[in-house]
Tab-separated table of C-alpha atoms and ligand atoms in Angstrom:
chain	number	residue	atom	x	y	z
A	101	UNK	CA	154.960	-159.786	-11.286
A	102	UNK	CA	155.115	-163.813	-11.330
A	103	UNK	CA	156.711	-164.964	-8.124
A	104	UNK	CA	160.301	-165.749	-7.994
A	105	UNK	CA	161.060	-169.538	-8.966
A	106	UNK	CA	163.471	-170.630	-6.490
A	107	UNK	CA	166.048	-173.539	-7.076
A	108	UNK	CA	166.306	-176.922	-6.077
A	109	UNK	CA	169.061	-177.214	-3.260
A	110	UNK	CA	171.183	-180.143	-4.009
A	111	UNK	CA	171.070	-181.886	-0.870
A	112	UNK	CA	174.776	-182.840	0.512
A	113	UNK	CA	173.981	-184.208	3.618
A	114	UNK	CA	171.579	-186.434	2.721
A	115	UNK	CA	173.673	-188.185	-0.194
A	116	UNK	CA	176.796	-188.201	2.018
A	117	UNK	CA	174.933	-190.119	4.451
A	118	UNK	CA	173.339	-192.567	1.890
A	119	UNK	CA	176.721	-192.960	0.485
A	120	UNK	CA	178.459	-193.346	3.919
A	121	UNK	CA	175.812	-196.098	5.084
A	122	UNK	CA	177.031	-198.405	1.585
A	123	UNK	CA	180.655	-197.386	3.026
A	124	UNK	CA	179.744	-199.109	6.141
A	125	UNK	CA	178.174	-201.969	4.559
A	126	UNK	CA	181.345	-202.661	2.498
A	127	UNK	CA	183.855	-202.511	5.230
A	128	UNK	CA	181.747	-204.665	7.624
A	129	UNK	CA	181.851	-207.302	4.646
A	130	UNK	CA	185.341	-206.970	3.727
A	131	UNK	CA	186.333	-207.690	7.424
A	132	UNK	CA	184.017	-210.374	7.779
A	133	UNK	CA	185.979	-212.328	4.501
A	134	UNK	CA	189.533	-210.724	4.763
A	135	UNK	CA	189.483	-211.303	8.997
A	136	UNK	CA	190.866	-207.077	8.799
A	137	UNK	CA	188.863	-203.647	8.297
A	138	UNK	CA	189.863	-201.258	6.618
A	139	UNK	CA	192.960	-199.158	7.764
A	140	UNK	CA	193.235	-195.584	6.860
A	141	UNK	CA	196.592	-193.345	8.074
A	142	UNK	CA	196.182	-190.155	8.837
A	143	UNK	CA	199.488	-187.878	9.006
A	144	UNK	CA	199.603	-184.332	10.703
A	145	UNK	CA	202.172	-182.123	10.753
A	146	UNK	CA	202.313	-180.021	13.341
A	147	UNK	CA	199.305	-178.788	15.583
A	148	UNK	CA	197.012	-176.188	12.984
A	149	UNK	CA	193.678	-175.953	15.186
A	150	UNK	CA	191.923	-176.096	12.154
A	151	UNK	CA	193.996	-179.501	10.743
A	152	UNK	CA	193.588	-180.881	13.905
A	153	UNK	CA	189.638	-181.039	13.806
A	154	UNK	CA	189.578	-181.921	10.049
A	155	UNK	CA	191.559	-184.588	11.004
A	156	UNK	CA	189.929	-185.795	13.817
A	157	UNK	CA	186.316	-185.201	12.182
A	158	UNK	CA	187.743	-187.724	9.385
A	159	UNK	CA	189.570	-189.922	12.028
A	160	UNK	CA	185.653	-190.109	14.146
A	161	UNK	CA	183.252	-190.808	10.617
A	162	UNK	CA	185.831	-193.772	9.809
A	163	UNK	CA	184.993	-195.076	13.611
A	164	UNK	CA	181.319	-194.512	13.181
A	165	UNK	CA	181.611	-196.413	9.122
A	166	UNK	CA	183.638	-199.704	10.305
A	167	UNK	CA	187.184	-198.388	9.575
A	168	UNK	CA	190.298	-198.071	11.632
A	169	UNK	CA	192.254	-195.504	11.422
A	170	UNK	CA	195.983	-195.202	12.450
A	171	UNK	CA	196.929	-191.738	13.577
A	172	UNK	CA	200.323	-190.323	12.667
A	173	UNK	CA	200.782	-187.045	14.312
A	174	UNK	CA	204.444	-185.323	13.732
A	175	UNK	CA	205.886	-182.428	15.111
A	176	UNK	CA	206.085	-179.227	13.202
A	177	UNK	CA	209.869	-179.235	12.546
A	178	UNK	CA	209.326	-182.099	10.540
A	179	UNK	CA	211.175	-181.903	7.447
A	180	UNK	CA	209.902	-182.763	3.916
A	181	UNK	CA	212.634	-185.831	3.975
A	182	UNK	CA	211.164	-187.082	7.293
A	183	UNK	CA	207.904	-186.433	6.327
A	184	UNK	CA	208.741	-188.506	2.927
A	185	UNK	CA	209.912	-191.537	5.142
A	186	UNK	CA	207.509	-191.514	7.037
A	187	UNK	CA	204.611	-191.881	3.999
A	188	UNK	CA	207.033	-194.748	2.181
A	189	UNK	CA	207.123	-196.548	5.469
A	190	UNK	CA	202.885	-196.281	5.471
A	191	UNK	CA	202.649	-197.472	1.466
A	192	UNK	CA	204.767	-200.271	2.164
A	193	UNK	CA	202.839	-201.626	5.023
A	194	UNK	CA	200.085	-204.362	4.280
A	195	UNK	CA	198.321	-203.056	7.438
A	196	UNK	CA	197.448	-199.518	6.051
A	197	UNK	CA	195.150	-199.685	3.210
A	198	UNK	CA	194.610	-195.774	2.330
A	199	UNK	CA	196.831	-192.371	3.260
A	200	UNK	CA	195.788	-189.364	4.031
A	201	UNK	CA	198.507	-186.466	4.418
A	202	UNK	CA	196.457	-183.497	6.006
A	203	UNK	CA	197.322	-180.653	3.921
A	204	UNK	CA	198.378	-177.493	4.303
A	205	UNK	CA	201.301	-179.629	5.677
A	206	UNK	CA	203.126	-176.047	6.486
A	207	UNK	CA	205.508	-173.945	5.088
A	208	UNK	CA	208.658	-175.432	4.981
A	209	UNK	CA	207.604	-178.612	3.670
A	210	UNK	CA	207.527	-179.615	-0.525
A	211	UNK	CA	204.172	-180.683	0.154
A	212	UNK	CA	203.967	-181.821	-3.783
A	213	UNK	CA	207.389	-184.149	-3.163
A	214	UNK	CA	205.560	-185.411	-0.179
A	215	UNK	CA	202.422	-186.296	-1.803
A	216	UNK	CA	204.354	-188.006	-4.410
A	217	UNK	CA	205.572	-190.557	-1.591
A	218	UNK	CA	202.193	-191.874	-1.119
A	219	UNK	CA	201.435	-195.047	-3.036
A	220	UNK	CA	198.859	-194.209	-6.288
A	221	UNK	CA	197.091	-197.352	-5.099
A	222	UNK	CA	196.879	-195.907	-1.278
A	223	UNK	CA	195.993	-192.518	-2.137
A	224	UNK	CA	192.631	-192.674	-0.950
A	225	UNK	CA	192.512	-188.473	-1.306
A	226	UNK	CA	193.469	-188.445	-4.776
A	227	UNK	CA	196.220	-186.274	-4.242
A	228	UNK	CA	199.443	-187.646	-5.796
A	229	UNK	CA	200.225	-186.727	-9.911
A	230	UNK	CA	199.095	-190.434	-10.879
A	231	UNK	CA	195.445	-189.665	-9.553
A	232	UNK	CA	195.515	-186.601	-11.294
A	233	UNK	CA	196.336	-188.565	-14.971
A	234	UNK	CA	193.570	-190.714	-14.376
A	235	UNK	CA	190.977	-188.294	-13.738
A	236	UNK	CA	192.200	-185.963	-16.617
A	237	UNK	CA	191.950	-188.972	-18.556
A	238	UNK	CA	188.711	-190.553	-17.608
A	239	UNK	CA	190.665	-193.477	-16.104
A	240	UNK	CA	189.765	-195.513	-13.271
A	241	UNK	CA	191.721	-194.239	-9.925
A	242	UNK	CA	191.268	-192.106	-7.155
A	243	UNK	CA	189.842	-189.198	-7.263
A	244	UNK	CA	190.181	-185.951	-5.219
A	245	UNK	CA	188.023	-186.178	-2.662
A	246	UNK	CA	185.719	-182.626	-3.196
A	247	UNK	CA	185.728	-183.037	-6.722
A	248	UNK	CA	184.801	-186.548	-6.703
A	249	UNK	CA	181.488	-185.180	-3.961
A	250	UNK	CA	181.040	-182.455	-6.513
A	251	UNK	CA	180.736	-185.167	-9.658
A	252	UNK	CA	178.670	-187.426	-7.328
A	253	UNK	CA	176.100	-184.357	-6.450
A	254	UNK	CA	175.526	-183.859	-10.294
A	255	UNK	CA	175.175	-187.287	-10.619
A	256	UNK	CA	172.190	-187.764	-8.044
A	257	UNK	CA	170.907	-185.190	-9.483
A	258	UNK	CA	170.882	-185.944	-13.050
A	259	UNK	CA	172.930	-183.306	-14.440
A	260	UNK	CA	173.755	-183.806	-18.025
A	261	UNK	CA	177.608	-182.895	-18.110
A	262	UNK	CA	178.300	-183.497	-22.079
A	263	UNK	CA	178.442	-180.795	-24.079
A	264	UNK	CA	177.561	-177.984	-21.086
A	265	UNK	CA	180.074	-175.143	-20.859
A	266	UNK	CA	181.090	-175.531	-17.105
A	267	UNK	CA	183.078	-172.631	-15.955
A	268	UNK	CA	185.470	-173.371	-13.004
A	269	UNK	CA	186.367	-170.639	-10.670
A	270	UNK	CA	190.063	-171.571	-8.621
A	271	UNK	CA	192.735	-173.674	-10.000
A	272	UNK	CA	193.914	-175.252	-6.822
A	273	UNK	CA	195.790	-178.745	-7.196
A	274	UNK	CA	193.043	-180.304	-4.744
A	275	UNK	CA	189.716	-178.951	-5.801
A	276	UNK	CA	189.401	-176.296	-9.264
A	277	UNK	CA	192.069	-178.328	-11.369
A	278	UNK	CA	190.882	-181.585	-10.329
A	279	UNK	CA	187.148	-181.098	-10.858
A	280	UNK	CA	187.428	-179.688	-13.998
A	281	UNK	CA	189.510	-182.356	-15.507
A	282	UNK	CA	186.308	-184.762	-14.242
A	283	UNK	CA	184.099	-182.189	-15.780
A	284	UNK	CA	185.989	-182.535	-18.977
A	285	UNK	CA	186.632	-186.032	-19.179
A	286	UNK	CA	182.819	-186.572	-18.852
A	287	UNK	CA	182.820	-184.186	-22.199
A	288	UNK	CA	181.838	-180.645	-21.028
A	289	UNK	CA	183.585	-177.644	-22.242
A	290	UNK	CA	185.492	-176.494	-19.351
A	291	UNK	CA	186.408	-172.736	-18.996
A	292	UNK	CA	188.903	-172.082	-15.490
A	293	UNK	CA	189.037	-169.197	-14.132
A	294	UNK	CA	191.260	-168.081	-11.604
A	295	UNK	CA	192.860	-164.740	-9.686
A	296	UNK	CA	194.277	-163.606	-13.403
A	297	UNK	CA	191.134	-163.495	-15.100
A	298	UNK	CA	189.775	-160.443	-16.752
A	299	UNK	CA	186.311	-160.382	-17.027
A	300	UNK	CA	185.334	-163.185	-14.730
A	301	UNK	CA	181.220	-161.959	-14.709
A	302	UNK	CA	180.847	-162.108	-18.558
A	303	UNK	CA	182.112	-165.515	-18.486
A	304	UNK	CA	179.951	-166.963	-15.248
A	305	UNK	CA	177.041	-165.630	-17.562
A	306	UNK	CA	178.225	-167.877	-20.339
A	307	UNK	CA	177.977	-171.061	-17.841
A	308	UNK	CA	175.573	-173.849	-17.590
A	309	UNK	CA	177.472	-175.586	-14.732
A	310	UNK	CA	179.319	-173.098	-12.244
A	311	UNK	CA	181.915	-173.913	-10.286
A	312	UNK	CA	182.936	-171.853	-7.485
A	313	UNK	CA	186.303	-172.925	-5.433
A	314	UNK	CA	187.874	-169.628	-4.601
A	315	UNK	CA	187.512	-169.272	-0.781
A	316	UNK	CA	186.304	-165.495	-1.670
A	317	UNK	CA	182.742	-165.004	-0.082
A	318	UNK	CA	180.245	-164.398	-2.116
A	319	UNK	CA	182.096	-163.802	-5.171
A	320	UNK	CA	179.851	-164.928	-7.739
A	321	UNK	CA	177.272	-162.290	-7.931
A	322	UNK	CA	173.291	-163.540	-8.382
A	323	UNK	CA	173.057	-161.446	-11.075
A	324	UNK	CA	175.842	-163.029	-13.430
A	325	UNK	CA	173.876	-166.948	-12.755
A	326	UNK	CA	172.483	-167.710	-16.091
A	327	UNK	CA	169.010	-168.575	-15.678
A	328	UNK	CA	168.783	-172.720	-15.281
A	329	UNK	CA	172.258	-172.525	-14.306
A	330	UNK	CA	173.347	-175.409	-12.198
A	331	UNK	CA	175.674	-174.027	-9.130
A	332	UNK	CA	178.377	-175.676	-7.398
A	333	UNK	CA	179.533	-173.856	-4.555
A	334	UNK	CA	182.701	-175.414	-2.846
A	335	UNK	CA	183.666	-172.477	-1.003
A	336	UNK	CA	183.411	-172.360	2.734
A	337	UNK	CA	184.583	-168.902	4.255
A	338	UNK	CA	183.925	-167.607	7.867
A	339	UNK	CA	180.720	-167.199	9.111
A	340	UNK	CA	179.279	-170.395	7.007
A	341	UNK	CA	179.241	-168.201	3.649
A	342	UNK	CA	179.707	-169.893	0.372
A	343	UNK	CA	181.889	-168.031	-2.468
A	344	UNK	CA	178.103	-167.474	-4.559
A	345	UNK	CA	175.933	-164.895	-3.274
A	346	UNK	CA	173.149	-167.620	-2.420
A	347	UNK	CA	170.118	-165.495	-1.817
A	348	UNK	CA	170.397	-164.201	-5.582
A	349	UNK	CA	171.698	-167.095	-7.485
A	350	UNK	CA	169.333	-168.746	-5.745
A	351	UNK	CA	166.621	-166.783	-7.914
A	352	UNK	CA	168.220	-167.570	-10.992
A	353	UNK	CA	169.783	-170.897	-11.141
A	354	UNK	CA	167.986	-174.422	-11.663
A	355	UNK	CA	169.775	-176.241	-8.861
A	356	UNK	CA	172.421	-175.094	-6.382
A	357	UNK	CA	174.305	-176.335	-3.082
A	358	UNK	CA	173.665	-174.592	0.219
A	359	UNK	CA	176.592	-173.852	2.453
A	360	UNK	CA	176.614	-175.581	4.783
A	361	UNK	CA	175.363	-178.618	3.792
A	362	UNK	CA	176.112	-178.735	0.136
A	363	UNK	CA	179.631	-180.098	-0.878
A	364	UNK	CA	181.061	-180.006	2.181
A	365	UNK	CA	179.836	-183.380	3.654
A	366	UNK	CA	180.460	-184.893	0.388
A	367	UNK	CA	184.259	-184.820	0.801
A	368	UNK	CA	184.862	-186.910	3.803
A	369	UNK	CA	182.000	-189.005	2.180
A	370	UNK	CA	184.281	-190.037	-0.963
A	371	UNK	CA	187.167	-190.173	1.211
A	372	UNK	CA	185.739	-192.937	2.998
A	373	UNK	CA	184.310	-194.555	0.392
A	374	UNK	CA	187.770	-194.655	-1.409
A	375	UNK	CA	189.469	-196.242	1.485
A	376	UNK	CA	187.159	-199.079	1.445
A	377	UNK	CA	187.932	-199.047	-2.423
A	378	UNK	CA	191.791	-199.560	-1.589
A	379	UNK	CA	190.922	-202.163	1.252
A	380	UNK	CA	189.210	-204.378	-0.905
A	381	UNK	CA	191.454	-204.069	-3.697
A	382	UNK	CA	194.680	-205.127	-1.532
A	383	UNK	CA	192.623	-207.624	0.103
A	384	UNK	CA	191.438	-209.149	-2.966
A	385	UNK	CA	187.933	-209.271	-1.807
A	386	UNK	CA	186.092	-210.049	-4.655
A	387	UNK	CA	182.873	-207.929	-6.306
A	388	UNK	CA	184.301	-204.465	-5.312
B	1697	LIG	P1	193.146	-172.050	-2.801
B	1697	LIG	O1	194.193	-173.084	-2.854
B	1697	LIG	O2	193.369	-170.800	-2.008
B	1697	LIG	O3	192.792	-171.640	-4.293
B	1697	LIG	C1	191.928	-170.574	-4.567
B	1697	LIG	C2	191.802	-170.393	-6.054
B	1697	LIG	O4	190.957	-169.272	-6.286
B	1697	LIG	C3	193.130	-170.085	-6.759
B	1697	LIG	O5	193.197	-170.831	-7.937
B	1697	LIG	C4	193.053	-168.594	-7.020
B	1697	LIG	O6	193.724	-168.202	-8.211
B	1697	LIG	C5	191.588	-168.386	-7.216
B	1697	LIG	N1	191.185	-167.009	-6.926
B	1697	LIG	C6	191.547	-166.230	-5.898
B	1697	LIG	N2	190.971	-165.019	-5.991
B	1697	LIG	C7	190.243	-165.027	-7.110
B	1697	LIG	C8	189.422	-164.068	-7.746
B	1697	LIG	N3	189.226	-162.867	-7.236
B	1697	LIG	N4	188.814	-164.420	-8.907
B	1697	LIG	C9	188.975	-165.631	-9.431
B	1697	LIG	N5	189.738	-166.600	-8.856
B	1697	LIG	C10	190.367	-166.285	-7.712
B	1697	LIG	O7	191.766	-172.634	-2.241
B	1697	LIG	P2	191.162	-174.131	-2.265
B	1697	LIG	O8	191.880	-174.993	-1.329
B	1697	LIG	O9	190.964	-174.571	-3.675
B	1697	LIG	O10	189.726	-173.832	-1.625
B	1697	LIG	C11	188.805	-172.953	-2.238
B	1697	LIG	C12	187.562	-172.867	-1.364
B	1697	LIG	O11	186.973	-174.153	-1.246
B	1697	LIG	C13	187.823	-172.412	0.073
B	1697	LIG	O12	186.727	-171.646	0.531
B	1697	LIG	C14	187.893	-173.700	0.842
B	1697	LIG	O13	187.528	-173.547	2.214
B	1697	LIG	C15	186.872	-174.526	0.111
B	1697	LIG	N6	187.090	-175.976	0.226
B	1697	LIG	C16	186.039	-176.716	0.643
B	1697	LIG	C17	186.195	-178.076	0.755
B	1697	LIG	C18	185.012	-178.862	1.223
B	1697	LIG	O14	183.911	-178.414	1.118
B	1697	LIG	N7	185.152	-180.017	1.749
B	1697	LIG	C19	187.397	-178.694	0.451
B	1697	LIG	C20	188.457	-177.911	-0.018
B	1697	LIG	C21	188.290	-176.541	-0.126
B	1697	LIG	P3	195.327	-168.339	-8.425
B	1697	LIG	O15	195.563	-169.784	-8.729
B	1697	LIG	O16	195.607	-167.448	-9.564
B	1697	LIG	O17	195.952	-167.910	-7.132
């Protein structure tokens, strides 16, 4: 028997930090011309453990790249309208440059009315319905921020995207809708899949490009990973597990992303990288 060819990881880390450090470079610039940094808002709601260190993970990387941040934290009986005021107040001030509304933002809230209250050219997460035309129409704007790591990881790596059958598994508003609208406006055929699907192995096996964003660990089976497959896993369940069961696709595909260490430093990358975006765009400092 020929020994197993194993794939290439696609290294997250590594470009997160490389794109991070030109993050860095940019917002030192922009405050040595504009006499500001860059100003991201970040707006909790309530006190999830989990929010909480997402937030402050995102809130300590925009210390560490040259950007302020302005912390927003509001009590859990928030309601949508308050939360709504509170996100107009932050798109109409010339001091906050990008928003970030920490989502799930809990039950009670219409957390798609809020979104809609941040400003399309301060919505450094790609979050609101404007966003979400311009990446299903290949338009410059913000993107979501793991979908834009995920695009940026086939990138580095070379990946040829046009005419590949990439098969998407999870439709969620911030990470399987979004990514496959980039994977289709860079002209692949994009197949979603979601908890409705019938037949979900037989159409993995059809994929040159997977996509797995389910939050289901190890749901893609080895086994189903056409051989030279590229694999994107996005999930991130308990116990540092992806949704792909890694040590077989692992046998089978060309390239894949560990977990950790894959896409997950890749979102806070773009989301940084976007707020320096917006800062230079409302600061009108030229070349960016
Ligand atoms: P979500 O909102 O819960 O969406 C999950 C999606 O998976 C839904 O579209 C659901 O279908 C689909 N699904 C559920 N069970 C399925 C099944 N058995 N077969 C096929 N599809 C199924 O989750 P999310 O926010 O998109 O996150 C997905 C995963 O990515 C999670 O593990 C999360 O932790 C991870 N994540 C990572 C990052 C990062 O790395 N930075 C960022 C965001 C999310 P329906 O639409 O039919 O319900």
């Amino acid at each position: 028997m020929p020994p197993t060819q194993m794939a290439q990881l696609m290294d997250g880390t590594g470009l997160a930090r490389r794109i991070t450090a030109q993050t860095a470079a940019k917002a030192a610039e922009i405050s040595r011309r504009a006499g500001v940094a860059p100003c991201l808002a970040t707006v909790l709601v309530g006190e999830d453990p989990a929010s909480v260190t997402y937030v402050r993970m995102k809130r300590t990387r925009c210390a560490k790249a040259g950007i302020h941040s302005r912390h927003i934290p509001l009590p859990a009986t928030t309601t949508t309208a308050e939360l709504i005021d509170t996100l107009a107040a932050l798109s109409s001030d010339p001091e906050v440059h990008g928003i970030l509304l920490q989502h799930p933002a809990g039950p009670h809230i219409d957390e798609r009315a809020a979104f809609e209250a941040i400003a399309p050219e301060k919505d450094v997460d790609g979050v609101t319905m404007h966003s979400f035309a311009a990446m299903s129409f290949g338009l410059p704007g913000f993107q979501s921020c793991t979908p834009g790591g995920i695009l940026r990881l086939l990138d580095e790596y070379d990946i040829e995207i046009a005419g590949k059958h990439a098969v998407v598994v999870g439709r969620s508003a911030i990470l399987g809708k979004p990514v496959g609208m980039l994977l289709l406006a860079r002209d692949a055929t994009v197949t979603y899949c979601h908890s409705r699907t019938t037949g979900l192995p037989a159409l993995v096996r059809e994929a040159d490009i997977v996509v797995a964003a389910v939050g289901r660990p190890r749901l893609i089976r080895g086994e189903d990973v056409k051989p030279g497959a590229v694999v994107i896993d996005a999930g991130y369940n308990p116990g540092n597990v992806g949704d792909v069961d890694f040590d077989t696709a692992r046998t089978r595909a060309r390239l894949i992303t560990p977990v950790p260490g894959g896409v997950g430093p890749m979102t806070i990358a773009v989301l940084l990288a976007q707020t320096v975006d917006a800062a230079a765009r409302q600061l009108g400092v030229p070349g960016h």
